[in-house]
């Protein structure tokens, strides 16, 4: 996806990271070709671009599934090579969501009546449980049956994986066991 007009559409986390990476490359090329004064940018802009890029690169949804998350400075350009165009994966996700919606009785091509922003949240946040889905879809209990909620979660897991909270869940279980034995929970 190419951003033609900034601030005109909603973007996935991966698309924002991709855009920031290309902006940084453009500034670097301008600096090399025309000198530092031509490619000048605010120090605050560089700080924001760096911090946002680092944050988005640390999220599981920022990279396509099975893409290496290599952002170390020891491997220059690794972040750029790890980034790929998410269009195919996003198109497949939307097609599967539409197909599942048709299989559950939707006739007008709506994806379970989900808004664009709700679908964007599904892509960025990758819910793994109905509780997480409740946070992303307004009035989910009235709009989607439990069966449909499970179908949506299954499509999300198929296309975006399910790596959220694996470490946190294990720590939480240990903490509960420690509390039962009289230990302190931090």
mmCIF file of C-alpha atoms in Angstrom:
data_model
loop_
_atom_site.group_PDB
_atom_site.id
_atom_site.type_symbol
_atom_site.label_atom_id
_atom_site.label_comp_id
_atom_site.label_asym_id
_atom_site.label_seq_id
_atom_site.Cartn_x
_atom_site.Cartn_y
_atom_site.Cartn_z
ATOM 1 C CA UNK A 1 0.000 0.000 0.000
ATOM 2 C CA UNK A 2 1.302 3.438 -0.895
ATOM 3 C CA UNK A 3 0.234 6.436 1.154
ATOM 4 C CA UNK A 4 -0.828 9.146 -1.281
ATOM 5 C CA UNK A 5 -2.415 11.627 1.105
ATOM 6 C CA UNK A 6 -1.301 11.602 4.747
ATOM 7 C CA UNK A 7 -4.044 11.665 7.413
ATOM 8 C CA UNK A 8 -6.772 10.606 4.986
ATOM 9 C CA UNK A 9 -7.398 6.958 5.952
ATOM 10 C CA UNK A 10 -7.035 4.410 8.721
ATOM 11 C CA UNK A 11 -3.895 2.276 8.515
ATOM 12 C CA UNK A 12 -2.824 -0.962 10.089
ATOM 13 C CA UNK A 13 0.166 -0.931 12.426
ATOM 14 C CA UNK A 14 2.214 -2.696 9.756
ATOM 15 C CA UNK A 15 1.377 -0.047 7.158
ATOM 16 C CA UNK A 16 2.424 2.753 9.547
ATOM 17 C CA UNK A 17 5.709 0.979 10.255
ATOM 18 C CA UNK A 18 6.268 0.446 6.536
ATOM 19 C CA UNK A 19 5.581 4.153 5.856
ATOM 20 C CA UNK A 20 7.949 5.332 8.611
ATOM 21 C CA UNK A 21 10.694 3.041 7.337
ATOM 22 C CA UNK A 22 10.356 4.430 3.820
ATOM 23 C CA UNK A 23 10.361 8.008 5.140
ATOM 24 C CA UNK A 24 13.593 7.328 7.011
ATOM 25 C CA UNK A 25 15.122 5.795 3.849
ATOM 26 C CA UNK A 26 14.044 8.834 1.813
ATOM 27 C CA UNK A 27 15.657 11.229 4.309
ATOM 28 C CA UNK A 28 18.852 9.150 4.239
ATOM 29 C CA UNK A 29 18.953 9.158 0.428
ATOM 30 C CA UNK A 30 18.385 12.925 0.318
ATOM 31 C CA UNK A 31 21.160 13.418 2.851
ATOM 32 C CA UNK A 32 23.577 11.348 0.779
ATOM 33 C CA UNK A 33 22.606 12.877 -2.563
ATOM 34 C CA UNK A 34 22.217 16.560 -1.686
ATOM 35 C CA UNK A 35 23.898 17.061 1.664
ATOM 36 C CA UNK A 36 22.640 17.448 5.202
ATOM 37 C CA UNK A 37 20.985 20.845 4.725
ATOM 38 C CA UNK A 38 18.655 19.529 1.987
ATOM 39 C CA UNK A 39 17.420 16.578 4.056
ATOM 40 C CA UNK A 40 17.063 18.489 7.326
ATOM 41 C CA UNK A 41 14.264 17.531 9.625
ATOM 42 C CA UNK A 42 13.420 18.392 13.177
ATOM 43 C CA UNK A 43 15.190 16.434 15.892
ATOM 44 C CA UNK A 44 11.792 15.902 17.459
ATOM 45 C CA UNK A 45 10.571 14.283 14.245
ATOM 46 C CA UNK A 46 13.491 11.870 14.279
ATOM 47 C CA UNK A 47 12.789 11.006 17.918
ATOM 48 C CA UNK A 48 9.105 10.393 17.263
ATOM 49 C CA UNK A 49 9.814 8.341 14.137
ATOM 50 C CA UNK A 50 12.367 6.246 16.018
ATOM 51 C CA UNK A 51 10.179 5.630 19.082
ATOM 52 C CA UNK A 52 7.056 4.829 17.054
ATOM 53 C CA UNK A 53 9.033 2.508 14.768
ATOM 54 C CA UNK A 54 10.566 0.684 17.732
ATOM 55 C CA UNK A 55 7.174 0.313 19.408
ATOM 56 C CA UNK A 56 5.420 -0.934 16.273
ATOM 57 C CA UNK A 57 8.265 -3.324 15.470
ATOM 58 C CA UNK A 58 7.913 -4.837 18.942
ATOM 59 C CA UNK A 59 4.222 -5.677 18.393
ATOM 60 C CA UNK A 60 3.382 -9.120 17.023
ATOM 61 C CA UNK A 61 0.916 -7.628 14.548
ATOM 62 C CA UNK A 62 3.470 -5.253 13.039
ATOM 63 C CA UNK A 63 5.125 -7.989 11.016
ATOM 64 C CA UNK A 64 3.459 -10.578 8.832
ATOM 65 C CA UNK A 65 3.331 -14.063 10.310
ATOM 66 C CA UNK A 66 6.592 -15.991 9.984
ATOM 67 C CA UNK A 67 8.565 -12.788 9.262
ATOM 68 C CA UNK A 68 11.698 -12.434 11.343
ATOM 69 C CA UNK A 69 11.608 -9.566 13.822
ATOM 70 C CA UNK A 70 15.165 -8.400 13.296
ATOM 71 C CA UNK A 71 15.489 -4.803 14.326
ATOM 72 C CA UNK A 72 18.959 -4.897 15.849
ATOM 73 C CA UNK A 73 21.431 -2.229 14.747
ATOM 74 C CA UNK A 74 23.928 -5.030 14.124
ATOM 75 C CA UNK A 75 21.969 -5.943 11.003
ATOM 76 C CA UNK A 76 21.586 -2.722 8.972
ATOM 77 C CA UNK A 77 18.564 -2.803 6.752
ATOM 78 C CA UNK A 78 17.143 -5.848 8.537
ATOM 79 C CA UNK A 79 13.972 -4.025 9.477
ATOM 80 C CA UNK A 80 13.451 -2.978 5.876
ATOM 81 C CA UNK A 81 13.943 -6.503 4.547
ATOM 82 C CA UNK A 82 11.600 -7.947 7.176
ATOM 83 C CA UNK A 83 8.834 -5.606 6.089
ATOM 84 C CA UNK A 84 6.737 -6.872 3.265
ATOM 85 C CA UNK A 85 3.606 -5.600 1.623
ATOM 86 C CA UNK A 86 0.702 -6.773 3.798
ATOM 87 C CA UNK A 87 -1.838 -6.372 0.993
ATOM 88 C CA UNK A 88 -2.069 -10.072 0.121
ATOM 89 C CA UNK A 89 -2.503 -11.150 3.716
ATOM 90 C CA UNK A 90 -5.047 -8.424 4.436
ATOM 91 C CA UNK A 91 -6.960 -9.283 1.254
ATOM 92 C CA UNK A 92 -7.033 -12.960 2.222
ATOM 93 C CA UNK A 93 -8.211 -12.109 5.736
ATOM 94 C CA UNK A 94 -11.027 -9.910 4.398
ATOM 95 C CA UNK A 95 -12.032 -12.549 1.831
ATOM 96 C CA UNK A 96 -12.207 -15.259 4.510
ATOM 97 C CA UNK A 97 -14.164 -12.966 6.820
ATOM 98 C CA UNK A 98 -16.630 -12.180 3.998
ATOM 99 C CA UNK A 99 -16.928 -15.873 3.105
ATOM 100 C CA UNK A 100 -17.608 -16.808 6.727
ATOM 101 C CA UNK A 101 -20.197 -14.030 6.883
ATOM 102 C CA UNK A 102 -21.947 -15.377 3.772
ATOM 103 C CA UNK A 103 -21.868 -18.866 5.262
ATOM 104 C CA UNK A 104 -23.727 -17.491 8.303
ATOM 105 C CA UNK A 105 -26.499 -15.826 6.303
ATOM 106 C CA UNK A 106 -25.211 -12.439 5.186
ATOM 107 C CA UNK A 107 -26.459 -11.701 1.689
ATOM 108 C CA UNK A 108 -25.173 -8.185 1.002
ATOM 109 C CA UNK A 109 -21.440 -8.874 1.395
ATOM 110 C CA UNK A 110 -21.160 -7.296 4.826
ATOM 111 C CA UNK A 111 -18.616 -8.890 7.103
ATOM 112 C CA UNK A 112 -20.931 -9.713 10.015
ATOM 113 C CA UNK A 113 -21.917 -6.032 10.042
ATOM 114 C CA UNK A 114 -18.487 -4.996 11.339
ATOM 115 C CA UNK A 115 -17.386 -1.405 10.751
ATOM 116 C CA UNK A 116 -14.083 -0.646 8.994
ATOM 117 C CA UNK A 117 -12.547 0.580 12.246
ATOM 118 C CA UNK A 118 -13.593 -2.626 14.027
ATOM 119 C CA UNK A 119 -11.965 -4.734 11.306
ATOM 120 C CA UNK A 120 -8.833 -2.585 11.600
ATOM 121 C CA UNK A 121 -8.764 -3.280 15.342
ATOM 122 C CA UNK A 122 -9.097 -7.013 14.626
ATOM 123 C CA UNK A 123 -6.016 -6.800 12.393
ATOM 124 C CA UNK A 124 -3.951 -4.618 14.753
ATOM 125 C CA UNK A 125 -4.891 -6.254 18.051
ATOM 126 C CA UNK A 126 -5.613 -9.853 17.006
ATOM 127 C CA UNK A 127 -8.122 -10.885 19.668
ATOM 128 C CA UNK A 128 -7.770 -14.412 20.998
ATOM 129 C CA UNK A 129 -10.832 -14.588 23.237
ATOM 130 C CA UNK A 130 -14.387 -13.353 23.346
ATOM 131 C CA UNK A 131 -13.402 -10.969 26.148
ATOM 132 C CA UNK A 132 -10.881 -9.276 23.844
ATOM 133 C CA UNK A 133 -13.442 -9.218 21.045
ATOM 134 C CA UNK A 134 -15.867 -7.420 23.372
ATOM 135 C CA UNK A 135 -13.326 -4.599 23.692
ATOM 136 C CA UNK A 136 -13.041 -4.119 19.935
ATOM 137 C CA UNK A 137 -16.593 -4.538 18.665
ATOM 138 C CA UNK A 138 -19.293 -2.233 19.944
ATOM 139 C CA UNK A 139 -22.350 -4.073 21.317
ATOM 140 C CA UNK A 140 -20.844 -7.391 20.281
ATOM 141 C CA UNK A 141 -23.296 -9.380 22.419
ATOM 142 C CA UNK A 142 -26.272 -7.980 20.492
ATOM 143 C CA UNK A 143 -24.664 -7.860 17.045
ATOM 144 C CA UNK A 144 -22.898 -11.234 16.969
ATOM 145 C CA UNK A 145 -23.957 -14.574 18.390
ATOM 146 C CA UNK A 146 -21.420 -16.628 20.353
ATOM 147 C CA UNK A 147 -21.034 -18.940 17.346
ATOM 148 C CA UNK A 148 -20.270 -16.008 15.043
ATOM 149 C CA UNK A 149 -17.834 -14.584 17.597
ATOM 150 C CA UNK A 150 -15.946 -17.889 17.556
ATOM 151 C CA UNK A 151 -15.934 -17.852 13.741
ATOM 152 C CA UNK A 152 -14.468 -14.307 13.721
ATOM 153 C CA UNK A 153 -11.820 -15.332 16.274
ATOM 154 C CA UNK A 154 -10.988 -18.384 14.140
ATOM 155 C CA UNK A 155 -10.477 -16.259 11.007
ATOM 156 C CA UNK A 156 -8.290 -13.825 12.960
ATOM 157 C CA UNK A 157 -6.193 -16.691 14.331
ATOM 158 C CA UNK A 158 -5.876 -18.277 10.872
ATOM 159 C CA UNK A 159 -4.494 -15.125 9.246
ATOM 160 C CA UNK A 160 -2.775 -13.234 12.063
ATOM 161 C CA UNK A 161 -1.716 -15.979 14.435
ATOM 162 C CA UNK A 162 -2.188 -16.098 18.165
ATOM 163 C CA UNK A 163 0.951 -14.976 19.970
ATOM 164 C CA UNK A 164 -0.569 -12.337 22.249
ATOM 165 C CA UNK A 165 -0.334 -12.992 25.940
ATOM 166 C CA UNK A 166 1.428 -16.361 25.855
ATOM 167 C CA UNK A 167 4.124 -15.201 28.275
ATOM 168 C CA UNK A 168 1.726 -13.172 30.402
ATOM 169 C CA UNK A 169 -0.682 -16.085 30.822
ATOM 170 C CA UNK A 170 2.042 -18.347 32.207
ATOM 171 C CA UNK A 171 3.205 -15.692 34.677
ATOM 172 C CA UNK A 172 -0.359 -15.053 35.788
ATOM 173 C CA UNK A 173 -0.899 -18.742 36.539
ATOM 174 C CA UNK A 174 2.296 -18.913 38.596
ATOM 175 C CA UNK A 175 1.282 -15.806 40.501
ATOM 176 C CA UNK A 176 -2.103 -17.312 41.381
ATOM 177 C CA UNK A 177 -0.466 -20.516 42.623
ATOM 178 C CA UNK A 178 1.901 -18.475 44.789
ATOM 179 C CA UNK A 179 -1.032 -16.564 46.297
ATOM 180 C CA UNK A 180 -2.797 -19.792 47.203
ATOM 181 C CA UNK A 181 0.313 -21.030 48.997
ATOM 182 C CA UNK A 182 0.557 -17.823 50.994
ATOM 183 C CA UNK A 183 3.180 -16.235 48.711
ATOM 184 C CA UNK A 184 3.197 -12.652 47.623
ATOM 185 C CA UNK A 185 1.845 -11.716 44.191
ATOM 186 C CA UNK A 186 3.659 -8.854 42.534
#
